[in-house]
């Protein structure tokens, strides 16, 4: 069984529609794929339709943007939650609204040094999508300012750049609580991905575990090996599930579908723990 539990579509910052993503999953020889767009479940419907046509099993999911009190960005994956659970829906809507005004402010700042306008960036945002820096990066590529998203993220769009603006997001322990209340399974995404920025310490991990965290995404290209070993110890100590995933974004990132996989035994446990929605087969 080839199981990839972390992918993005044009509903957030991936470059392929949910239906094209599912076809790509079939072509990559995956048996099971989770669609985990940032702060949105809008892709679940079209992905489910495509999954049934292509014969790929779909785990409906989401990646919740979070922020600690000291401003560290954390992502929490949710699997099989109820997409209509009002407290969770309200929280992700608040993040999505904040992401939009934040992107507008970043483009305003960029406009002082580069010939970029909000209208340029809008061309790269699919209707209703969760807005992120990758959309600004795509616009910088079109304008010939950088060659690809990765280059944009190396300097212009990093958290250390003068153009960077933060946005509201819930504390990761709060996100875990909301995911659990919505019947979902909560997995800490790429917990030691230091290339993304600062990573959290034992204090925040402890708060997330106390809030009901159920798993750690360990096999992910952004987790360096020494960090993975520490994560394996934490998982063993606290009885957490461990997953592996690609974090595929289409052409937006070098990550390839199926480059990391999750075991069938772990998927079985995720399904058994979830009460908010069901796998599409
Ligand atoms: P934001 O959500 O606006 O904070 O932007 C973060 C998103 O940018 C992440 O979800 C990644 O998908 C994407 N990202 C981060 N680093 C890179 C990179 N080097 N190349 C392409 N995309 C990236
Ligand atoms: Fe992303
Ligand atoms: Fe992430
Ligand atoms: Zn992701």
PDB file of C-alpha atoms and ligand atoms in Angstrom:
ATOM      1  CA  UNK A   1       0.000   0.000   0.000  1.00  0.00           C
ATOM      2  CA  UNK A   2       1.373   3.395  -1.021  1.00  0.00           C
ATOM      3  CA  UNK A   3      -0.105   6.048   1.277  1.00  0.00           C
ATOM      4  CA  UNK A   4       0.750   9.789   1.082  1.00  0.00           C
ATOM      5  CA  UNK A   5      -0.982  11.863   3.771  1.00  0.00           C
ATOM      6  CA  UNK A   6      -0.012  15.470   2.956  1.00  0.00           C
ATOM      7  CA  UNK A   7      -0.736  17.257  -0.346  1.00  0.00           C
ATOM      8  CA  UNK A   8      -1.972  20.645  -1.571  1.00  0.00           C
ATOM      9  CA  UNK A   9      -4.150  21.799  -4.479  1.00  0.00           C
ATOM     10  CA  UNK A  10      -5.150  25.169  -5.963  1.00  0.00           C
ATOM     11  CA  UNK A  11      -7.622  25.422  -3.060  1.00  0.00           C
ATOM     12  CA  UNK A  12      -4.547  26.688  -1.196  1.00  0.00           C
ATOM     13  CA  UNK A  13      -0.993  26.981  -2.558  1.00  0.00           C
ATOM     14  CA  UNK A  14      -0.669  23.882  -4.736  1.00  0.00           C
ATOM     15  CA  UNK A  15      -0.547  24.387  -8.511  1.00  0.00           C
ATOM     16  CA  UNK A  16      -2.951  21.591  -9.551  1.00  0.00           C
ATOM     17  CA  UNK A  17      -6.725  21.477  -9.105  1.00  0.00           C
ATOM     18  CA  UNK A  18      -8.021  18.758  -6.740  1.00  0.00           C
ATOM     19  CA  UNK A  19      -9.081  16.605  -9.718  1.00  0.00           C
ATOM     20  CA  UNK A  20      -5.687  16.935 -11.461  1.00  0.00           C
ATOM     21  CA  UNK A  21      -3.956  16.168  -8.155  1.00  0.00           C
ATOM     22  CA  UNK A  22      -5.930  12.930  -7.785  1.00  0.00           C
ATOM     23  CA  UNK A  23      -4.985  11.895 -11.336  1.00  0.00           C
ATOM     24  CA  UNK A  24      -1.339  12.666 -10.515  1.00  0.00           C
ATOM     25  CA  UNK A  25      -1.676  10.465  -7.412  1.00  0.00           C
ATOM     26  CA  UNK A  26      -2.933   7.587  -9.536  1.00  0.00           C
ATOM     27  CA  UNK A  27      -0.093   8.125 -12.039  1.00  0.00           C
ATOM     28  CA  UNK A  28       2.400   8.094  -9.130  1.00  0.00           C
ATOM     29  CA  UNK A  29       1.054   4.684  -8.110  1.00  0.00           C
ATOM     30  CA  UNK A  30      -0.502   5.848  -4.845  1.00  0.00           C
ATOM     31  CA  UNK A  31      -3.319   3.792  -3.328  1.00  0.00           C
ATOM     32  CA  UNK A  32      -4.296   6.426  -0.759  1.00  0.00           C
ATOM     33  CA  UNK A  33      -3.882  10.211  -0.754  1.00  0.00           C
ATOM     34  CA  UNK A  34      -4.863  12.827   1.824  1.00  0.00           C
ATOM     35  CA  UNK A  35      -5.789  16.281   0.511  1.00  0.00           C
ATOM     36  CA  UNK A  36      -4.586  18.736   3.167  1.00  0.00           C
ATOM     37  CA  UNK A  37      -4.980  22.270   1.844  1.00  0.00           C
ATOM     38  CA  UNK A  38      -4.089  25.125   4.182  1.00  0.00           C
ATOM     39  CA  UNK A  39      -7.080  26.228   6.277  1.00  0.00           C
ATOM     40  CA  UNK A  40      -9.678  25.000   3.774  1.00  0.00           C
ATOM     41  CA  UNK A  41     -11.782  21.952   2.972  1.00  0.00           C
ATOM     42  CA  UNK A  42     -13.162  23.408  -0.275  1.00  0.00           C
ATOM     43  CA  UNK A  43     -11.307  20.769  -2.306  1.00  0.00           C
ATOM     44  CA  UNK A  44     -12.927  17.766  -0.623  1.00  0.00           C
ATOM     45  CA  UNK A  45     -15.901  17.591  -3.016  1.00  0.00           C
ATOM     46  CA  UNK A  46     -14.041  17.677  -6.344  1.00  0.00           C
ATOM     47  CA  UNK A  47     -11.259  15.475  -4.936  1.00  0.00           C
ATOM     48  CA  UNK A  48     -13.793  12.871  -3.777  1.00  0.00           C
ATOM     49  CA  UNK A  49     -15.423  12.774  -7.205  1.00  0.00           C
ATOM     50  CA  UNK A  50     -12.073  12.331  -8.946  1.00  0.00           C
ATOM     51  CA  UNK A  51     -10.925   9.734  -6.396  1.00  0.00           C
ATOM     52  CA  UNK A  52     -13.915   7.521  -7.165  1.00  0.00           C
ATOM     53  CA  UNK A  53     -13.278   7.812 -10.900  1.00  0.00           C
ATOM     54  CA  UNK A  54      -9.537   7.107 -10.601  1.00  0.00           C
ATOM     55  CA  UNK A  55      -9.782   4.355  -8.001  1.00  0.00           C
ATOM     56  CA  UNK A  56      -7.610   6.157  -5.449  1.00  0.00           C
ATOM     57  CA  UNK A  57      -8.766   6.293  -1.807  1.00  0.00           C
ATOM     58  CA  UNK A  58      -9.089   9.842  -0.481  1.00  0.00           C
ATOM     59  CA  UNK A  59      -8.545  10.900   3.128  1.00  0.00           C
ATOM     60  CA  UNK A  60     -10.192  14.325   3.471  1.00  0.00           C
ATOM     61  CA  UNK A  61      -7.860  16.527   5.499  1.00  0.00           C
ATOM     62  CA  UNK A  62      -6.599  20.031   6.151  1.00  0.00           C
ATOM     63  CA  UNK A  63      -3.396  21.735   7.341  1.00  0.00           C
ATOM     64  CA  UNK A  64      -4.195  24.297  10.029  1.00  0.00           C
ATOM     65  CA  UNK A  65      -1.909  27.347  10.259  1.00  0.00           C
ATOM     66  CA  UNK A  66      -0.944  28.132  13.849  1.00  0.00           C
ATOM     67  CA  UNK A  67       1.268  30.534  15.711  1.00  0.00           C
ATOM     68  CA  UNK A  68       2.752  30.302  19.190  1.00  0.00           C
ATOM     69  CA  UNK A  69       2.795  33.181  21.681  1.00  0.00           C
ATOM     70  CA  UNK A  70       6.392  33.918  20.661  1.00  0.00           C
ATOM     71  CA  UNK A  71       5.418  34.046  16.964  1.00  0.00           C
ATOM     72  CA  UNK A  72       6.682  30.649  15.779  1.00  0.00           C
ATOM     73  CA  UNK A  73       4.710  29.270  12.811  1.00  0.00           C
ATOM     74  CA  UNK A  74       3.362  25.738  13.372  1.00  0.00           C
ATOM     75  CA  UNK A  75       1.231  23.583  11.057  1.00  0.00           C
ATOM     76  CA  UNK A  76      -1.157  20.944  12.369  1.00  0.00           C
ATOM     77  CA  UNK A  77      -2.652  18.351  10.014  1.00  0.00           C
ATOM     78  CA  UNK A  78      -6.238  17.304  10.563  1.00  0.00           C
ATOM     79  CA  UNK A  79      -7.636  14.104   9.099  1.00  0.00           C
ATOM     80  CA  UNK A  80     -11.272  13.082   8.734  1.00  0.00           C
ATOM     81  CA  UNK A  81     -12.798  15.886  10.833  1.00  0.00           C
ATOM     82  CA  UNK A  82     -16.328  17.209  10.405  1.00  0.00           C
ATOM     83  CA  UNK A  83     -15.888  20.062   7.885  1.00  0.00           C
ATOM     84  CA  UNK A  84     -19.009  21.803   9.281  1.00  0.00           C
ATOM     85  CA  UNK A  85     -17.891  21.893  12.938  1.00  0.00           C
ATOM     86  CA  UNK A  86     -18.604  25.573  13.637  1.00  0.00           C
ATOM     87  CA  UNK A  87     -15.803  26.424  16.107  1.00  0.00           C
ATOM     88  CA  UNK A  88     -13.145  25.003  13.756  1.00  0.00           C
ATOM     89  CA  UNK A  89     -14.747  26.592  10.677  1.00  0.00           C
ATOM     90  CA  UNK A  90     -14.818  29.992  12.412  1.00  0.00           C
ATOM     91  CA  UNK A  91     -11.174  29.717  13.439  1.00  0.00           C
ATOM     92  CA  UNK A  92      -9.893  28.819   9.961  1.00  0.00           C
ATOM     93  CA  UNK A  93     -12.049  31.549   8.430  1.00  0.00           C
ATOM     94  CA  UNK A  94     -10.377  34.043  10.767  1.00  0.00           C
ATOM     95  CA  UNK A  95      -6.952  32.831   9.586  1.00  0.00           C
ATOM     96  CA  UNK A  96      -7.994  32.958   5.942  1.00  0.00           C
ATOM     97  CA  UNK A  97      -9.227  36.562   6.292  1.00  0.00           C
ATOM     98  CA  UNK A  98      -5.988  37.512   8.067  1.00  0.00           C
ATOM     99  CA  UNK A  99      -3.926  35.798   5.340  1.00  0.00           C
ATOM    100  CA  UNK A 100      -5.649  37.886   2.661  1.00  0.00           C
ATOM    101  CA  UNK A 101      -5.053  41.278   4.285  1.00  0.00           C
ATOM    102  CA  UNK A 102      -1.532  40.201   5.227  1.00  0.00           C
ATOM    103  CA  UNK A 103      -0.726  39.318   1.602  1.00  0.00           C
ATOM    104  CA  UNK A 104      -2.088  42.681   0.447  1.00  0.00           C
ATOM    105  CA  UNK A 105       0.163  44.443   2.957  1.00  0.00           C
ATOM    106  CA  UNK A 106       3.200  42.436   1.871  1.00  0.00           C
ATOM    107  CA  UNK A 107       2.549  43.352  -1.772  1.00  0.00           C
ATOM    108  CA  UNK A 108       2.176  46.995  -0.761  1.00  0.00           C
ATOM    109  CA  UNK A 109       5.633  46.836   0.845  1.00  0.00           C
ATOM    110  CA  UNK A 110       7.098  44.965  -2.132  1.00  0.00           C
ATOM    111  CA  UNK A 111       5.650  47.634  -4.440  1.00  0.00           C
ATOM    112  CA  UNK A 112       8.120  50.144  -3.042  1.00  0.00           C
ATOM    113  CA  UNK A 113      11.033  48.191  -4.598  1.00  0.00           C
ATOM    114  CA  UNK A 114       9.514  45.977  -7.310  1.00  0.00           C
ATOM    115  CA  UNK A 115       6.954  46.617 -10.071  1.00  0.00           C
ATOM    116  CA  UNK A 116       4.322  44.383  -8.444  1.00  0.00           C
ATOM    117  CA  UNK A 117       0.670  45.181  -7.703  1.00  0.00           C
ATOM    118  CA  UNK A 118      -2.106  43.327  -5.908  1.00  0.00           C
ATOM    119  CA  UNK A 119      -3.832  42.854  -9.276  1.00  0.00           C
ATOM    120  CA  UNK A 120      -0.738  40.935 -10.512  1.00  0.00           C
ATOM    121  CA  UNK A 121      -0.885  38.613  -7.502  1.00  0.00           C
ATOM    122  CA  UNK A 122      -4.624  38.045  -7.811  1.00  0.00           C
ATOM    123  CA  UNK A 123      -4.033  36.464 -11.226  1.00  0.00           C
ATOM    124  CA  UNK A 124      -2.331  33.584  -9.405  1.00  0.00           C
ATOM    125  CA  UNK A 125      -4.998  32.985  -6.755  1.00  0.00           C
ATOM    126  CA  UNK A 126      -7.765  30.552  -7.687  1.00  0.00           C
ATOM    127  CA  UNK A 127     -11.296  31.660  -6.786  1.00  0.00           C
ATOM    128  CA  UNK A 128     -11.772  31.345  -3.020  1.00  0.00           C
ATOM    129  CA  UNK A 129      -8.317  29.886  -2.358  1.00  0.00           C
ATOM    130  CA  UNK A 130      -6.456  30.313   0.923  1.00  0.00           C
ATOM    131  CA  UNK A 131      -3.903  33.040   0.123  1.00  0.00           C
ATOM    132  CA  UNK A 132      -0.234  32.595   0.970  1.00  0.00           C
ATOM    133  CA  UNK A 133       3.236  33.800   0.108  1.00  0.00           C
ATOM    134  CA  UNK A 134       3.470  31.213  -2.723  1.00  0.00           C
ATOM    135  CA  UNK A 135       0.904  33.262  -4.674  1.00  0.00           C
ATOM    136  CA  UNK A 136       3.088  36.349  -4.305  1.00  0.00           C
ATOM    137  CA  UNK A 137       6.051  34.203  -5.382  1.00  0.00           C
ATOM    138  CA  UNK A 138       4.191  33.101  -8.532  1.00  0.00           C
ATOM    139  CA  UNK A 139       3.599  36.731  -9.410  1.00  0.00           C
ATOM    140  CA  UNK A 140       7.308  37.532  -8.860  1.00  0.00           C
ATOM    141  CA  UNK A 141       8.099  34.693 -11.301  1.00  0.00           C
ATOM    142  CA  UNK A 142       5.672  36.015 -13.941  1.00  0.00           C
ATOM    143  CA  UNK A 143       7.174  39.482 -13.579  1.00  0.00           C
ATOM    144  CA  UNK A 144      10.643  37.999 -14.168  1.00  0.00           C
ATOM    145  CA  UNK A 145      11.929  39.051 -10.737  1.00  0.00           C
ATOM    146  CA  UNK A 146      12.775  35.492  -9.603  1.00  0.00           C
ATOM    147  CA  UNK A 147      13.013  32.202 -11.498  1.00  0.00           C
ATOM    148  CA  UNK A 148      10.817  30.061  -9.225  1.00  0.00           C
ATOM    149  CA  UNK A 149       9.043  29.920  -5.860  1.00  0.00           C
ATOM    150  CA  UNK A 150      12.116  28.511  -4.135  1.00  0.00           C
ATOM    151  CA  UNK A 151      14.193  31.519  -5.165  1.00  0.00           C
ATOM    152  CA  UNK A 152      11.497  33.892  -3.910  1.00  0.00           C
ATOM    153  CA  UNK A 153      11.521  32.091  -0.557  1.00  0.00           C
ATOM    154  CA  UNK A 154      15.318  32.290  -0.305  1.00  0.00           C
ATOM    155  CA  UNK A 155      15.272  36.063   0.246  1.00  0.00           C
ATOM    156  CA  UNK A 156      12.343  38.262  -0.834  1.00  0.00           C
ATOM    157  CA  UNK A 157       9.632  36.328   1.016  1.00  0.00           C
ATOM    158  CA  UNK A 158      11.444  34.994   4.106  1.00  0.00           C
ATOM    159  CA  UNK A 159      10.271  35.965   7.582  1.00  0.00           C
ATOM    160  CA  UNK A 160      13.532  37.920   7.894  1.00  0.00           C
ATOM    161  CA  UNK A 161      12.836  40.134   4.865  1.00  0.00           C
ATOM    162  CA  UNK A 162      11.650  43.746   5.226  1.00  0.00           C
ATOM    163  CA  UNK A 163       8.555  42.880   3.169  1.00  0.00           C
ATOM    164  CA  UNK A 164       7.364  40.205   5.574  1.00  0.00           C
ATOM    165  CA  UNK A 165       4.143  40.720   7.520  1.00  0.00           C
ATOM    166  CA  UNK A 166       2.703  38.225  10.006  1.00  0.00           C
ATOM    167  CA  UNK A 167      -0.927  37.128  10.256  1.00  0.00           C
ATOM    168  CA  UNK A 168      -3.325  35.926  12.927  1.00  0.00           C
ATOM    169  CA  UNK A 169      -3.426  32.169  13.523  1.00  0.00           C
ATOM    170  CA  UNK A 170      -4.575  30.111  16.529  1.00  0.00           C
ATOM    171  CA  UNK A 171      -2.166  28.613  19.074  1.00  0.00           C
ATOM    172  CA  UNK A 172      -1.281  25.029  18.040  1.00  0.00           C
ATOM    173  CA  UNK A 173      -2.764  23.569  21.246  1.00  0.00           C
ATOM    174  CA  UNK A 174      -6.026  25.369  20.474  1.00  0.00           C
ATOM    175  CA  UNK A 175      -5.973  23.989  16.923  1.00  0.00           C
ATOM    176  CA  UNK A 176      -5.489  20.449  18.279  1.00  0.00           C
ATOM    177  CA  UNK A 177      -8.470  20.934  20.633  1.00  0.00           C
ATOM    178  CA  UNK A 178     -10.651  22.187  17.779  1.00  0.00           C
ATOM    179  CA  UNK A 179      -9.623  19.331  15.450  1.00  0.00           C
ATOM    180  CA  UNK A 180     -10.417  16.779  18.168  1.00  0.00           C
ATOM    181  CA  UNK A 181     -13.749  18.469  18.957  1.00  0.00           C
ATOM    182  CA  UNK A 182     -14.563  18.193  15.231  1.00  0.00           C
ATOM    183  CA  UNK A 183     -13.876  14.439  15.326  1.00  0.00           C
ATOM    184  CA  UNK A 184     -10.573  14.712  13.471  1.00  0.00           C
ATOM    185  CA  UNK A 185      -7.156  13.168  14.045  1.00  0.00           C
ATOM    186  CA  UNK A 186      -4.471  15.799  14.820  1.00  0.00           C
ATOM    187  CA  UNK A 187      -0.918  15.290  13.544  1.00  0.00           C
ATOM    188  CA  UNK A 188       1.917  17.805  14.016  1.00  0.00           C
ATOM    189  CA  UNK A 189       3.192  18.612  10.471  1.00  0.00           C
ATOM    190  CA  UNK A 190       6.973  18.710   9.821  1.00  0.00           C
ATOM    191  CA  UNK A 191       7.709  19.456  13.528  1.00  0.00           C
ATOM    192  CA  UNK A 192      11.464  20.085  13.180  1.00  0.00           C
ATOM    193  CA  UNK A 193      11.536  21.783   9.758  1.00  0.00           C
ATOM    194  CA  UNK A 194      14.082  24.427  10.734  1.00  0.00           C
ATOM    195  CA  UNK A 195      14.468  25.680   7.144  1.00  0.00           C
ATOM    196  CA  UNK A 196      10.909  27.088   7.413  1.00  0.00           C
ATOM    197  CA  UNK A 197      11.937  29.234  10.392  1.00  0.00           C
ATOM    198  CA  UNK A 198      12.151  28.724  14.146  1.00  0.00           C
ATOM    199  CA  UNK A 199      10.762  25.428  15.446  1.00  0.00           C
ATOM    200  CA  UNK A 200       9.005  24.887  18.777  1.00  0.00           C
ATOM    201  CA  UNK A 201      10.552  23.352  21.885  1.00  0.00           C
ATOM    202  CA  UNK A 202       9.341  20.678  24.311  1.00  0.00           C
ATOM    203  CA  UNK A 203       7.058  23.175  26.055  1.00  0.00           C
ATOM    204  CA  UNK A 204       4.791  23.697  23.028  1.00  0.00           C
ATOM    205  CA  UNK A 205       4.966  20.022  22.015  1.00  0.00           C
ATOM    206  CA  UNK A 206       3.875  19.177  25.577  1.00  0.00           C
ATOM    207  CA  UNK A 207       0.955  21.610  25.342  1.00  0.00           C
ATOM    208  CA  UNK A 208      -0.112  20.055  22.041  1.00  0.00           C
ATOM    209  CA  UNK A 209       0.070  16.544  23.514  1.00  0.00           C
ATOM    210  CA  UNK A 210      -1.958  17.665  26.539  1.00  0.00           C
ATOM    211  CA  UNK A 211      -4.542  19.118  24.129  1.00  0.00           C
ATOM    212  CA  UNK A 212      -4.930  15.726  22.428  1.00  0.00           C
ATOM    213  CA  UNK A 213      -2.282  15.532  19.699  1.00  0.00           C
ATOM    214  CA  UNK A 214      -2.316  12.029  18.148  1.00  0.00           C
ATOM    215  CA  UNK A 215       0.614  11.933  15.747  1.00  0.00           C
ATOM    216  CA  UNK A 216       3.890  13.333  14.452  1.00  0.00           C
ATOM    217  CA  UNK A 217       4.764  13.696  10.770  1.00  0.00           C
ATOM    218  CA  UNK A 218       8.317  12.380  10.933  1.00  0.00           C
ATOM    219  CA  UNK A 219       9.230  11.279   7.397  1.00  0.00           C
ATOM    220  CA  UNK A 220       9.091  14.662   5.642  1.00  0.00           C
ATOM    221  CA  UNK A 221      11.919  16.120   3.555  1.00  0.00           C
ATOM    222  CA  UNK A 222      12.142  19.248   5.731  1.00  0.00           C
ATOM    223  CA  UNK A 223      12.777  17.308   8.995  1.00  0.00           C
ATOM    224  CA  UNK A 224      16.556  16.907   9.441  1.00  0.00           C
ATOM    225  CA  UNK A 225      17.700  13.443  10.634  1.00  0.00           C
ATOM    226  CA  UNK A 226      18.820  14.345  14.190  1.00  0.00           C
ATOM    227  CA  UNK A 227      15.407  15.922  14.776  1.00  0.00           C
ATOM    228  CA  UNK A 228      13.646  12.822  13.431  1.00  0.00           C
ATOM    229  CA  UNK A 229      15.365  10.662  16.032  1.00  0.00           C
ATOM    230  CA  UNK A 230      14.145  12.930  18.831  1.00  0.00           C
ATOM    231  CA  UNK A 231      10.627  12.818  17.319  1.00  0.00           C
ATOM    232  CA  UNK A 232      10.725   8.993  17.314  1.00  0.00           C
ATOM    233  CA  UNK A 233      11.589   9.074  21.029  1.00  0.00           C
ATOM    234  CA  UNK A 234       8.722  11.505  21.764  1.00  0.00           C
ATOM    235  CA  UNK A 235       6.285   9.354  19.755  1.00  0.00           C
ATOM    236  CA  UNK A 236       7.318   6.210  21.637  1.00  0.00           C
ATOM    237  CA  UNK A 237       7.124   7.930  25.024  1.00  0.00           C
ATOM    238  CA  UNK A 238       3.635   9.371  24.422  1.00  0.00           C
ATOM    239  CA  UNK A 239       2.138   6.654  22.216  1.00  0.00           C
ATOM    240  CA  UNK A 240       1.790   8.928  19.185  1.00  0.00           C
ATOM    241  CA  UNK A 241       1.278   7.735  15.613  1.00  0.00           C
ATOM    242  CA  UNK A 242       4.081   8.496  13.145  1.00  0.00           C
ATOM    243  CA  UNK A 243       3.476   9.416   9.525  1.00  0.00           C
ATOM    244  CA  UNK A 244       5.467  10.085   6.366  1.00  0.00           C
ATOM    245  CA  UNK A 245       4.334  12.337   3.535  1.00  0.00           C
ATOM    246  CA  UNK A 246       5.411  14.341   0.513  1.00  0.00           C
ATOM    247  CA  UNK A 247       3.777  17.752   1.178  1.00  0.00           C
ATOM    248  CA  UNK A 248       3.283  17.896  -2.613  1.00  0.00           C
ATOM    249  CA  UNK A 249       2.469  21.346  -4.065  1.00  0.00           C
ATOM    250  CA  UNK A 250       2.469  20.444  -7.783  1.00  0.00           C
ATOM    251  CA  UNK A 251       5.063  22.508  -9.632  1.00  0.00           C
ATOM    252  CA  UNK A 252       5.289  24.900  -6.664  1.00  0.00           C
ATOM    253  CA  UNK A 253       7.861  22.780  -4.821  1.00  0.00           C
ATOM    254  CA  UNK A 254      10.359  20.044  -5.713  1.00  0.00           C
ATOM    255  CA  UNK A 255       8.486  17.600  -3.413  1.00  0.00           C
ATOM    256  CA  UNK A 256       7.197  14.597  -5.418  1.00  0.00           C
ATOM    257  CA  UNK A 257       4.090  12.533  -4.631  1.00  0.00           C
ATOM    258  CA  UNK A 258       4.946   9.405  -2.668  1.00  0.00           C
ATOM    259  CA  UNK A 259       8.489  10.494  -1.792  1.00  0.00           C
ATOM    260  CA  UNK A 260       7.607   9.605   1.815  1.00  0.00           C
ATOM    261  CA  UNK A 261       4.881   7.174   2.805  1.00  0.00           C
ATOM    262  CA  UNK A 262       2.753   6.213   5.817  1.00  0.00           C
ATOM    263  CA  UNK A 263       2.211   2.587   6.829  1.00  0.00           C
ATOM    264  CA  UNK A 264      -1.122   0.825   6.355  1.00  0.00           C
ATOM    265  CA  UNK A 265      -1.172   0.084  10.099  1.00  0.00           C
ATOM    266  CA  UNK A 266      -0.988   3.790  10.974  1.00  0.00           C
ATOM    267  CA  UNK A 267      -3.686   4.652   8.442  1.00  0.00           C
ATOM    268  CA  UNK A 268      -5.908   1.995   9.996  1.00  0.00           C
ATOM    269  CA  UNK A 269      -5.462   3.662  13.397  1.00  0.00           C
ATOM    270  CA  UNK A 270      -6.202   7.112  11.971  1.00  0.00           C
ATOM    271  CA  UNK A 271      -9.434   5.751  10.495  1.00  0.00           C
ATOM    272  CA  UNK A 272     -10.359   4.065  13.772  1.00  0.00           C
ATOM    273  CA  UNK A 273      -9.737   7.252  15.790  1.00  0.00           C
ATOM    274  CA  UNK A 274     -11.640   9.637  13.496  1.00  0.00           C
ATOM    275  CA  UNK A 275     -15.338  10.330  13.995  1.00  0.00           C
ATOM    276  CA  UNK A 276     -15.895  13.443  11.865  1.00  0.00           C
ATOM    277  CA  UNK A 277     -15.957  12.120   8.306  1.00  0.00           C
ATOM    278  CA  UNK A 278     -15.091   9.018   6.286  1.00  0.00           C
ATOM    279  CA  UNK A 279     -12.522   7.833   3.779  1.00  0.00           C
ATOM    280  CA  UNK A 280     -13.729   8.064   0.164  1.00  0.00           C
ATOM    281  CA  UNK A 281     -13.192   4.742  -1.604  1.00  0.00           C
TER     282      UNK A 281
HETATM  283  P1  LIG B   1       2.482  31.304   4.130  1.00  0.00           P
HETATM  284  O1  LIG B   1       1.402  30.270   4.279  1.00  0.00           O
HETATM  285  O2  LIG B   1       2.016  32.507   3.438  1.00  0.00           O
HETATM  286  O3  LIG B   1       3.190  31.604   5.414  1.00  0.00           O
HETATM  287  O4  LIG B   1       3.582  30.642   3.175  1.00  0.00           O
HETATM  288  C1  LIG B   1       4.139  29.408   3.560  1.00  0.00           C
HETATM  289  C2  LIG B   1       3.935  28.410   2.442  1.00  0.00           C
HETATM  290  O5  LIG B   1       4.899  28.666   1.468  1.00  0.00           O
HETATM  291  C3  LIG B   1       4.136  26.977   2.888  1.00  0.00           C
HETATM  292  O6  LIG B   1       2.915  26.334   3.075  1.00  0.00           O
HETATM  293  C4  LIG B   1       4.871  26.341   1.742  1.00  0.00           C
HETATM  294  O7  LIG B   1       3.973  25.612   0.944  1.00  0.00           O
HETATM  295  C5  LIG B   1       5.371  27.468   0.885  1.00  0.00           C
HETATM  296  N1  LIG B   1       6.835  27.479   0.861  1.00  0.00           N
HETATM  297  C6  LIG B   1       7.665  27.672   1.898  1.00  0.00           C
HETATM  298  N2  LIG B   1       8.955  27.619   1.493  1.00  0.00           N
HETATM  299  C7  LIG B   1       8.924  27.377   0.161  1.00  0.00           C
HETATM  300  C8  LIG B   1       9.936  27.198  -0.824  1.00  0.00           C
HETATM  301  N3  LIG B   1      11.216  27.282  -0.532  1.00  0.00           N
HETATM  302  N4  LIG B   1       9.544  26.947  -2.091  1.00  0.00           N
HETATM  303  C9  LIG B   1       8.243  26.875  -2.392  1.00  0.00           C
HETATM  304  N5  LIG B   1       7.253  27.039  -1.503  1.00  0.00           N
HETATM  305  C10 LIG B   1       7.589  27.280  -0.238  1.00  0.00           C
HETATM  306 FE1  LIG B   2       1.969  25.276   1.427  1.00  0.00          FE
HETATM  307 FE1  LIG B   3       3.135  22.890   6.206  1.00  0.00          FE
HETATM  308 ZN1  LIG B   4       1.758  21.376   3.677  1.00  0.00          ZN
END
